[in-house]
Coordinates of C-alpha atoms and ligand atoms in Angstrom, one line a residue:
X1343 CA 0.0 0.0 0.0
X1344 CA 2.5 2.6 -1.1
X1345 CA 1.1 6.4 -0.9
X1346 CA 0.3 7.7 -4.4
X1347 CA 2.0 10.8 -4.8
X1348 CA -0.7 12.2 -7.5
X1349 CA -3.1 11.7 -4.2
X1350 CA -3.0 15.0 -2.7
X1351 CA -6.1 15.2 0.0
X1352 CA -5.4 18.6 0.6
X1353 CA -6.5 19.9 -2.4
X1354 CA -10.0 21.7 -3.2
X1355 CA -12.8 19.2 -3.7
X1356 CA -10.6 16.3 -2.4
X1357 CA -13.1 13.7 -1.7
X1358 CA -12.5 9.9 -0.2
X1359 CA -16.1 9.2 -1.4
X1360 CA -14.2 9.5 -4.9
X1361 CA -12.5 6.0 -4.1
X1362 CA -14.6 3.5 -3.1
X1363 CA -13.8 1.4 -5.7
X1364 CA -9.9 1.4 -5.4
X1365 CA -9.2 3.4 -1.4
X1366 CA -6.1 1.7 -0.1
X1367 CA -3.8 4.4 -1.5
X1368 CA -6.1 7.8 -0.6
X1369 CA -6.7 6.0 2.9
X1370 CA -3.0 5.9 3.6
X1371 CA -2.5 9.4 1.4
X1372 CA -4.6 10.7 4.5
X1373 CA -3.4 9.2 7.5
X1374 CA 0.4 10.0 6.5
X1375 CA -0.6 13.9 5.5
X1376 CA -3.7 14.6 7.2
X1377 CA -4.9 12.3 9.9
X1378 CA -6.8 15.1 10.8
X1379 CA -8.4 17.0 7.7
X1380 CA -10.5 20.4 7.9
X1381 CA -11.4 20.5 4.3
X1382 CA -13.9 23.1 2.1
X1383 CA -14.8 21.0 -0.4
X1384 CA -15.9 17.2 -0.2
X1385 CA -16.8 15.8 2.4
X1386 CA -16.7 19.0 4.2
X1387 CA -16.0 19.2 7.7
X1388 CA -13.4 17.4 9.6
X1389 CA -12.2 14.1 8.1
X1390 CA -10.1 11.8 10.9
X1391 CA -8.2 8.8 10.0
X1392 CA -5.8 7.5 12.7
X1393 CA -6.6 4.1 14.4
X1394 CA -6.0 5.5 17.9
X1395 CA -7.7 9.1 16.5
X1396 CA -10.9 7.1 15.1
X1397 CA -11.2 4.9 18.5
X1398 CA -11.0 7.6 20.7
X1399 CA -13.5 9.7 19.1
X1400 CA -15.8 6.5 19.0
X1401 CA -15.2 6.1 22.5
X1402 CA -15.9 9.7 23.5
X1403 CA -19.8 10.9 22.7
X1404 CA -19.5 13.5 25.1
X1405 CA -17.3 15.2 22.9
X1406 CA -18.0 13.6 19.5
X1407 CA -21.7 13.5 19.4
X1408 CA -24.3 11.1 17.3
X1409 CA -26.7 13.7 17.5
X1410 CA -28.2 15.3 14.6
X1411 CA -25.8 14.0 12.1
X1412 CA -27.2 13.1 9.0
X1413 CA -30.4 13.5 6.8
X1414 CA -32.0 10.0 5.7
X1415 CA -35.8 11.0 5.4
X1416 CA -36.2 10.3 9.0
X1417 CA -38.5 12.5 11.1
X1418 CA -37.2 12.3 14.2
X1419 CA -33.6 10.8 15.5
X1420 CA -33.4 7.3 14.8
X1421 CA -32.9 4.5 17.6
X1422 CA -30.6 4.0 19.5
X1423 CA -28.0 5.4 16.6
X1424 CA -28.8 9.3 16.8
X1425 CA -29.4 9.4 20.6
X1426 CA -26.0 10.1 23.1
X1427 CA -25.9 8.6 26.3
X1428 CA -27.2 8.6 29.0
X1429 CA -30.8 8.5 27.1
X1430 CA -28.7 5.9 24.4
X1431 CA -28.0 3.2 27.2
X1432 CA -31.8 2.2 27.9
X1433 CA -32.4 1.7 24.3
X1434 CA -29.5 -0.8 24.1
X1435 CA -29.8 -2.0 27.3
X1436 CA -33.6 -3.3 25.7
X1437 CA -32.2 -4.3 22.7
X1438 CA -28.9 -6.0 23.3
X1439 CA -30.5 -9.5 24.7
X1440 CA -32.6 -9.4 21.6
X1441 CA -29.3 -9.5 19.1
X1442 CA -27.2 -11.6 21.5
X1443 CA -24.9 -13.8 20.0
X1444 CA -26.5 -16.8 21.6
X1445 CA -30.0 -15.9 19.9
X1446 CA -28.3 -14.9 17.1
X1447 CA -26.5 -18.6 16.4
X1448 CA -29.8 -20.1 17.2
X1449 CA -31.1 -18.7 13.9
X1450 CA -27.9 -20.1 11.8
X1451 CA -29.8 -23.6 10.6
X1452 CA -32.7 -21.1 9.1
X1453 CA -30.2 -18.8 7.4
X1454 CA -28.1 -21.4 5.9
X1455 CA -31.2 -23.0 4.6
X1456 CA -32.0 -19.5 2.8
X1457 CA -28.4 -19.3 1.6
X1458 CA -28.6 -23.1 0.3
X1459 CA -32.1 -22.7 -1.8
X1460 CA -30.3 -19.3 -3.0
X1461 CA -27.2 -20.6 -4.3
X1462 CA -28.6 -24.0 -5.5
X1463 CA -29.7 -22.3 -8.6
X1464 CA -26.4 -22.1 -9.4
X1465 CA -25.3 -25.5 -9.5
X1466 CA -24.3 -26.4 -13.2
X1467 CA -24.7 -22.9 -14.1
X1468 CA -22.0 -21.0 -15.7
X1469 CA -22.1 -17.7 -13.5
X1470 CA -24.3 -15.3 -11.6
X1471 CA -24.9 -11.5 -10.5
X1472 CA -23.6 -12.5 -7.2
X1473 CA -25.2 -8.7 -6.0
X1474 CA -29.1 -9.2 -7.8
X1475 CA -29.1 -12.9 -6.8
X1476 CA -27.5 -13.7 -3.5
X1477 CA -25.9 -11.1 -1.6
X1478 CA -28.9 -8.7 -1.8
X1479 CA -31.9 -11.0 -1.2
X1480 CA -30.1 -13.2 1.5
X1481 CA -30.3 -10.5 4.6
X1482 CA -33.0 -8.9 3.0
X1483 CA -35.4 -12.2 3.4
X1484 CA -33.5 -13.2 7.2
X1485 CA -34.8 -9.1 8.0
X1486 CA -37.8 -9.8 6.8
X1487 CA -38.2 -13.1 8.4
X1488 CA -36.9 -11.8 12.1
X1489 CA -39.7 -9.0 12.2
X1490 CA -42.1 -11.3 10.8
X1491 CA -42.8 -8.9 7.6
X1492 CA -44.4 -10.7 4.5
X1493 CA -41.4 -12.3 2.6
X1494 CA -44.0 -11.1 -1.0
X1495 CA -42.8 -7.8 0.3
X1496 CA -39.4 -8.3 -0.4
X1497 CA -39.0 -5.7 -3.3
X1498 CA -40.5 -3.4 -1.9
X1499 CA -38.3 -3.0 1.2
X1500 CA -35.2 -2.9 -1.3
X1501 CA -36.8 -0.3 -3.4
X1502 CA -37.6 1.6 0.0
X1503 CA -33.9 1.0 1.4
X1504 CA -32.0 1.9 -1.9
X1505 CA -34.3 5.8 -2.1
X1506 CA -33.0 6.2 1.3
X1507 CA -29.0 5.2 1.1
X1508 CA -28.4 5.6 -2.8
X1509 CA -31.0 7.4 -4.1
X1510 CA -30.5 8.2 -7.6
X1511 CA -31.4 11.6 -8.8
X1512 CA -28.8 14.5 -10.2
X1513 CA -28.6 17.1 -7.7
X1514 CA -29.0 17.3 -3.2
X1515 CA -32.3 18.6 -3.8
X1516 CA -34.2 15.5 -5.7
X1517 CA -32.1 13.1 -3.5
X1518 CA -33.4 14.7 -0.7
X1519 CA -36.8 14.3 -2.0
X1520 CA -36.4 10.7 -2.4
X1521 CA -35.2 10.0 0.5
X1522 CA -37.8 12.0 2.0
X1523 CA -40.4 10.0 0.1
X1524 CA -39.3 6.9 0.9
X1525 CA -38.9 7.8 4.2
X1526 CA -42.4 8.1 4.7
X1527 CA -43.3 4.6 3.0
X1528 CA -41.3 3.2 5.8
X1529 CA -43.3 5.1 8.3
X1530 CA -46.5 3.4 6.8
X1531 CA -45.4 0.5 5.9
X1532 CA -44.3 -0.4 10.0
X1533 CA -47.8 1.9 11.4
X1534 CA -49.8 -0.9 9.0
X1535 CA -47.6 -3.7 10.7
X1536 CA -47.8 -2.2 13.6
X1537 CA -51.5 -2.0 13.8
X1538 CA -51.8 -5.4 12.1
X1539 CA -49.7 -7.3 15.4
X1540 CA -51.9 -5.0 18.2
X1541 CA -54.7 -7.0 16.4
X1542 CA -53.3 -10.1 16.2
X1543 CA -50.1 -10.4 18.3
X1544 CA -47.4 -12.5 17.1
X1545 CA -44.0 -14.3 17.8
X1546 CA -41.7 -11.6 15.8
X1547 CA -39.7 -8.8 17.2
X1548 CA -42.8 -6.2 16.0
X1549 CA -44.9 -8.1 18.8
X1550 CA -42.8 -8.1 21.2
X1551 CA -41.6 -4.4 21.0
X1552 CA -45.0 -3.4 21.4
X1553 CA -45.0 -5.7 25.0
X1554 CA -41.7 -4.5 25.9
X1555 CA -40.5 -1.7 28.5
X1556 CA -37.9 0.8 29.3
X1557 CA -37.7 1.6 32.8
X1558 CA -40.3 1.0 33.9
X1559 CA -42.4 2.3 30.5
X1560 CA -43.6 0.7 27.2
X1561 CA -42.1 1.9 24.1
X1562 CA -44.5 4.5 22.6
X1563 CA -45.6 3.9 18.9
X1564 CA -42.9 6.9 17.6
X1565 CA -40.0 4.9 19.6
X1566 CA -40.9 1.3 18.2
X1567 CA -41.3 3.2 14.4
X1568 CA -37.8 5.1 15.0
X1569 CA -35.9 1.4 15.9
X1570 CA -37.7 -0.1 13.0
X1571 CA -36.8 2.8 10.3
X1572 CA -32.6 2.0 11.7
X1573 CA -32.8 -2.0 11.9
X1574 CA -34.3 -1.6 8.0
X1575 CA -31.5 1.0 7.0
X1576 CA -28.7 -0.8 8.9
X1577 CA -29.4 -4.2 8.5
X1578 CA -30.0 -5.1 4.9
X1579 CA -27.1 -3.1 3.2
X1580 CA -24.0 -3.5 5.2
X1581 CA -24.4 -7.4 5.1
X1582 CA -25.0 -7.3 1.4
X1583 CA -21.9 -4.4 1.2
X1584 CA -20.1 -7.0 3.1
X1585 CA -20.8 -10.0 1.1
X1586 CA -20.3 -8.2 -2.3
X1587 CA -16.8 -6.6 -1.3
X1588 CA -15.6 -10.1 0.1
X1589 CA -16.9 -12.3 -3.1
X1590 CA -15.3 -9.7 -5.6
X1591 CA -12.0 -9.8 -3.5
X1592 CA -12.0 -13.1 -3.3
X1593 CA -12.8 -13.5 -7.2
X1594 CA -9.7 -11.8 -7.8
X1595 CA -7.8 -13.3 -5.8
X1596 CA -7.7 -17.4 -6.4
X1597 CA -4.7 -18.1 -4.0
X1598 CA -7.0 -16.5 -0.9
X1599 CA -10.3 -18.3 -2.7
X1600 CA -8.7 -21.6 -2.6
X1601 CA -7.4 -21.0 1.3
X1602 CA -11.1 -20.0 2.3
X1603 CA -12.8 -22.9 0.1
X1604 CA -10.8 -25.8 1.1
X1605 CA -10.3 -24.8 5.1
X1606 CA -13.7 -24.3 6.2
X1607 CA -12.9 -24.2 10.2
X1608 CA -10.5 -20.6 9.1
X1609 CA -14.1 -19.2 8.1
X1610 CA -14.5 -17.0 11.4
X1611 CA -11.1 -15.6 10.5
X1612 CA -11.6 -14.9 6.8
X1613 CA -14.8 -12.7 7.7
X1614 CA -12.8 -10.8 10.5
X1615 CA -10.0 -10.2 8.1
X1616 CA -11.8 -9.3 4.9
X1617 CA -14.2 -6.8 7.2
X1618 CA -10.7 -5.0 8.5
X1619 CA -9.6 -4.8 5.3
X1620 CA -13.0 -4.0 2.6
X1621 CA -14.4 -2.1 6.0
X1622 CA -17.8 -2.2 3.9
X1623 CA -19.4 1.1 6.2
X1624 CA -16.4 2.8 5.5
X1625 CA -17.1 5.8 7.6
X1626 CA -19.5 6.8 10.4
X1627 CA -20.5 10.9 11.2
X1628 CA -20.1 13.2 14.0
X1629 CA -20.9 16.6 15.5
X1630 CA -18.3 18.5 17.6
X1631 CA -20.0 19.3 21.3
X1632 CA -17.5 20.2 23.2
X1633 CA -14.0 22.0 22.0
X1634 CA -11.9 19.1 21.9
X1635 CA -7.8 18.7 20.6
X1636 CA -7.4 15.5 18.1
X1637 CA -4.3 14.3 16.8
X1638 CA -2.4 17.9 17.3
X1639 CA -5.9 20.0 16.1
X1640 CA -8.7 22.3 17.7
X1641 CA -11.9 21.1 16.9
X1642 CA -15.0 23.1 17.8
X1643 CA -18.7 22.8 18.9
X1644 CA -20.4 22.2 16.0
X1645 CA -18.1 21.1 13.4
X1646 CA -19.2 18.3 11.5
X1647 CA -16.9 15.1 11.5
X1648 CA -16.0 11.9 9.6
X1649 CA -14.9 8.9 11.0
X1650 CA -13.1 7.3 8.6
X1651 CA -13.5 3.4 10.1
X1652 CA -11.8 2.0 6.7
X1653 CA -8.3 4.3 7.3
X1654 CA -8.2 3.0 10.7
X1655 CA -8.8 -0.8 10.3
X1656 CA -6.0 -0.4 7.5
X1657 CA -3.3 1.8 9.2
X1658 CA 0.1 0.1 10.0
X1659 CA 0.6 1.8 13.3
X1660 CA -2.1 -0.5 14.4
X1661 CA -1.9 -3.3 12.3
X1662 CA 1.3 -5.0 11.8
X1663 CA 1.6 -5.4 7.8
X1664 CA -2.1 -3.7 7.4
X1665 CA -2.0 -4.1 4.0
X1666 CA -1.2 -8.3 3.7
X1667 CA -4.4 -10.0 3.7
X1668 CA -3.7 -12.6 6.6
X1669 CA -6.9 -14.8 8.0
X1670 CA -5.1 -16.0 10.6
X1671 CA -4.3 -12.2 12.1
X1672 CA -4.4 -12.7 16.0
X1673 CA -5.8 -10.0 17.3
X1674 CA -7.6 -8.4 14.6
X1675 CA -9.1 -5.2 16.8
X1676 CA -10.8 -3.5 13.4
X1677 CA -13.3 -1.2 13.5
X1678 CA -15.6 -1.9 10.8
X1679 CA -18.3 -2.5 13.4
X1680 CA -17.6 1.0 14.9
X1681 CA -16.7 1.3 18.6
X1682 CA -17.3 2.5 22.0
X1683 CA -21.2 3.3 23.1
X1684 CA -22.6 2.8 19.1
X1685 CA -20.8 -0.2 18.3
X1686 CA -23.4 -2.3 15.6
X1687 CA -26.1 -3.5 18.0
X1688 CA -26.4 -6.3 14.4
X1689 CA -22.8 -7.5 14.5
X1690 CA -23.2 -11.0 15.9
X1691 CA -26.1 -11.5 13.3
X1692 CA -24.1 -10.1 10.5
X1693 CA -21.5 -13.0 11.5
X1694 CA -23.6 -15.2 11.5
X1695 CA -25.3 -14.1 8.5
X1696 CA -22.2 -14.0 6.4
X1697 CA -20.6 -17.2 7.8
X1698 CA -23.5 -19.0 6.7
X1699 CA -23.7 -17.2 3.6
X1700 CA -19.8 -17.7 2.4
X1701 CA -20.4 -21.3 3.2
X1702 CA -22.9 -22.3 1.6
X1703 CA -22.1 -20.6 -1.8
X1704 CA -18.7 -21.8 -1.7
X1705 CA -20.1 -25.7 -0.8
X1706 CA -21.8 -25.4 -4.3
X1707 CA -19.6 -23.2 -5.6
X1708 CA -15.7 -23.6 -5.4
X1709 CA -14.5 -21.8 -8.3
X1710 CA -15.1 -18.8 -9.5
X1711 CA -13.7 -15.3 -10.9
X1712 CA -14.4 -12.3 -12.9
X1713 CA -15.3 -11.9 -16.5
X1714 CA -12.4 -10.7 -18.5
X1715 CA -11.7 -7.2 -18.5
X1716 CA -14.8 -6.4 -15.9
X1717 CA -13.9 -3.2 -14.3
X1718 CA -16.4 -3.0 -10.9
X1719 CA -17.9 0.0 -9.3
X1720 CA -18.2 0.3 -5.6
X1721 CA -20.6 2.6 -4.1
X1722 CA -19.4 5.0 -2.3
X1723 CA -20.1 5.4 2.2
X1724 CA -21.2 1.8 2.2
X1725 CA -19.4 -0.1 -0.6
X1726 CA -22.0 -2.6 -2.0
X1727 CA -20.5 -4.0 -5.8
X1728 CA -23.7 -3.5 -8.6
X1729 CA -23.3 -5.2 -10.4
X1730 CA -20.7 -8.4 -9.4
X1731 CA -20.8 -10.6 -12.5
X1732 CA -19.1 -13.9 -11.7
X1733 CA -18.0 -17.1 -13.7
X1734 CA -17.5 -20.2 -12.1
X1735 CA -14.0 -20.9 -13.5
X1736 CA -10.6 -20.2 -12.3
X1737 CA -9.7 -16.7 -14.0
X1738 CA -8.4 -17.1 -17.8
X1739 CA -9.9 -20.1 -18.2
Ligands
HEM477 C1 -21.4 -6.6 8.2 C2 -22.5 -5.9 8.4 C3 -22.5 -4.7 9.3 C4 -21.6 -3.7 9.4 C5 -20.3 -3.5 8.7 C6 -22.2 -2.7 10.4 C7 -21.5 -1.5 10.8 C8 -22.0 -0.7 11.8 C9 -21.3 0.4 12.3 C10 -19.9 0.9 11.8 C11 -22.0 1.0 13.3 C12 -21.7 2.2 14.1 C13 -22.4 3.5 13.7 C14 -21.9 4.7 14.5 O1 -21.0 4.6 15.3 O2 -22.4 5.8 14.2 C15 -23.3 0.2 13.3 C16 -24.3 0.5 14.2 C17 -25.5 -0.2 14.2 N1 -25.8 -1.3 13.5 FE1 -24.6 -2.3 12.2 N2 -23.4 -3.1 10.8 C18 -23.7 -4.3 10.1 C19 -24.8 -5.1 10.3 C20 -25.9 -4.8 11.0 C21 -27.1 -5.6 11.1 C22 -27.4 -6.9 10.4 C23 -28.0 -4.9 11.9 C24 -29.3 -5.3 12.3 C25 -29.7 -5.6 13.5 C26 -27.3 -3.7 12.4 C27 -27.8 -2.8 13.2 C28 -27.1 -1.7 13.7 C29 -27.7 -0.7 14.7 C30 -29.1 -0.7 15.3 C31 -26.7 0.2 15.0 C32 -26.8 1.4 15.9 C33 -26.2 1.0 17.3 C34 -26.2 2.2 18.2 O3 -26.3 3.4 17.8 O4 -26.1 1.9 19.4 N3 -26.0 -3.7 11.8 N4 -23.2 -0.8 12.4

């Protein structure tokens, strides 16, 4: 991971977003230049890069706050991600059991079974769109499944997701409309589930929000709507981010394929090391509250920051030979599921979800690699691969 001298993050309109596809060098451009950048154009705002910078901010809310960070057609702060602590620690204390890792596991049999029936249509196939037919309807269908939402009602929720995270339209203005829009389909689309579990209460995580209390109080209808609007956002596209970055990596590179294919019991470590180094969120936002000193600059109330969580996981001063992709790295402390009070409330069911899911695609499919010549697009913030054509064959062949 050399620095790339034409790479110069300091200059007007310098933006990381610019690199999804290819970010090794511009993530290393910025940690050796600028590990802390104030910067005009962009991003805008303060972009941090260090490992030991990133962590701290993570672990410091009262400083670096969640607060009133970003726009995503939501009406009021989503739950638990846009609320600081103290209020923040109720919510997760609620929530945590739900997403334990023991629950979590339990649901592995069902998820592989999903993954199975997905990737059996592949067998004696000749290739796939690994994004349209696996890695986007897998944790779409296991969402669906663990709220107890209609599984006919799969497209819909994609469509609804995709306005809000990519929304395609030219300018700020009409994405903001869109996600706007589609912000309020979610809004009806949980009020009519809502409404349809008070009348007929069920075994799903809708039902038993609407049973559950925080100190001492039920959720009102807004709380349960705002922690439904955040599992929908969060959920679906970093596990299918994650599966797309590790499948095209792993397309390209047959040496690491083979490793992962033929030593099954290394899985655990292939996922750790291919989320340090793809870090599929690969940045998470913050507002200044307090005047605070990072990394040698003078931040101030209300300065908007960027945690870049995909510098950090691949910066040497943490990571002995950061950029060697190693599945047996012991420890592997990365970041890409954030850290401190907002760590991902989902990460032990995106584990599971993507052990089960590399599994079973590689048990029917060993081999496979890129089309000639296919040059892929990442999207930029969270790096999902549309599309990821793939031919099951060894490259060249
Ligand atoms: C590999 C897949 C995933 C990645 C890489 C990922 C990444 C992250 C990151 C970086 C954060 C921290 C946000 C921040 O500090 O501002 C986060 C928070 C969160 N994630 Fe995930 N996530 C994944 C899967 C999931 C899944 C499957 C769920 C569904 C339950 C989920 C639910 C959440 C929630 C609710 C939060 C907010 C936690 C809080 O604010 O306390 N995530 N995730």
């Amino acid at each position: 991971m050399a620095t790339t001298p034409e790479i110069d993050p300091e200059a007007p309109g310098f933006s990381v977003m610019d690199f999804a596809s290819s970010p090794h060098a511009a993530y290393q451009a910025l940690r050796d230049r600028c590990p802390v950048l104030r910067s005009q154009g962009g991003l805008g705002g303060v972009t941090i890069s260090r490992y030991e910078d990133v962590l701290w901010a993570l672990r410091h809310p009262e400083y670096f706050s969640s607060e009133s960070t970003v726009a995503i057609g939501q009406q009021r702060p989503l739950i638990p991600l846009m609320v600081d602590p103290p209020a923040h620690v109720k919510y997760r204390k609620l929530l945590d059991p739900v997403f334990s890792r023991k629950r979590m596991l339990a649901l592995e049999p069902e998820v592989r079974r999903l993954a199975g029936d997905l990737a059996d249509r592949f067998k004696g196939g000749d290739g796939c769109d690994f994004h349209a037919e696996f890695a986007e309807p897998l944790p779409s269908t296991v969402f669906l499944r663990l709220l107890g939402l209609p599984l006919e009602r799969l497209p819909e929720f994609v469509e609804i997701k995709d306005g809000i995270i990519r929304p395609s339209a030219d300018d700020m203005a009409g994405a903001q409309a869109i996600r706007e829009a589609s912000g309020r389909r979610i809004y009806a689309l949980f009020e009519e589930a809502l409404d349809a579990r008070v009348a007929d209460p069920q075994q799903d995580l809708l039902s038993w929000m609407l049973d559950e209390e925080v100190e001492g109080e039920r959720l009102t209808r807004e709380q349960i709507l705002d922690i439904c609007y955040l599992l929908l956002i969060a959920g679906l596209d970093t596990v299918t981010a994650s599966l797309d970055t590790f499948a095209a990596y792993l397309a390209q590179h047959p040496d690491r394929r083979r490793m992962a294919v033929e030593r099954p019991e290394i899985i655990d470590g292939v996922i750790e090391e291919l989320l340090r180094t793809e870090t599929p969120v690969m940045m998470v936002p913050r507002v200044v509250k307090q005047t605070v000193e990072i990394g040698g600059v003078t931040l101030e109330p209300g300065e908007s920051v960027v945690l870049l969580l995909a510098a950090a996981d691949t910066d040497e001063r943490a990571f002995p030979d950061a950029g060697v992709v190693d599945f047996e790295r012991r420890p592997n402390r990365h970041v890409a599921f954030g850290g401190g009070p907002h760590r991902c409330l989902g990460s032990h069911l995106a584990r599971m979800e993507l052990r089960a899911a590399l599994d079973e695609f590689h048990r029917r499919v060993p081999v496979y690699s890129l089309p000639q010549g296919t040059e892929l697009s990442y999207s930029a913030g969270i790096r999902q691969v549309e599309p990821l054509p793939l031919l099951f064959r060894e490259p060249g062949a």
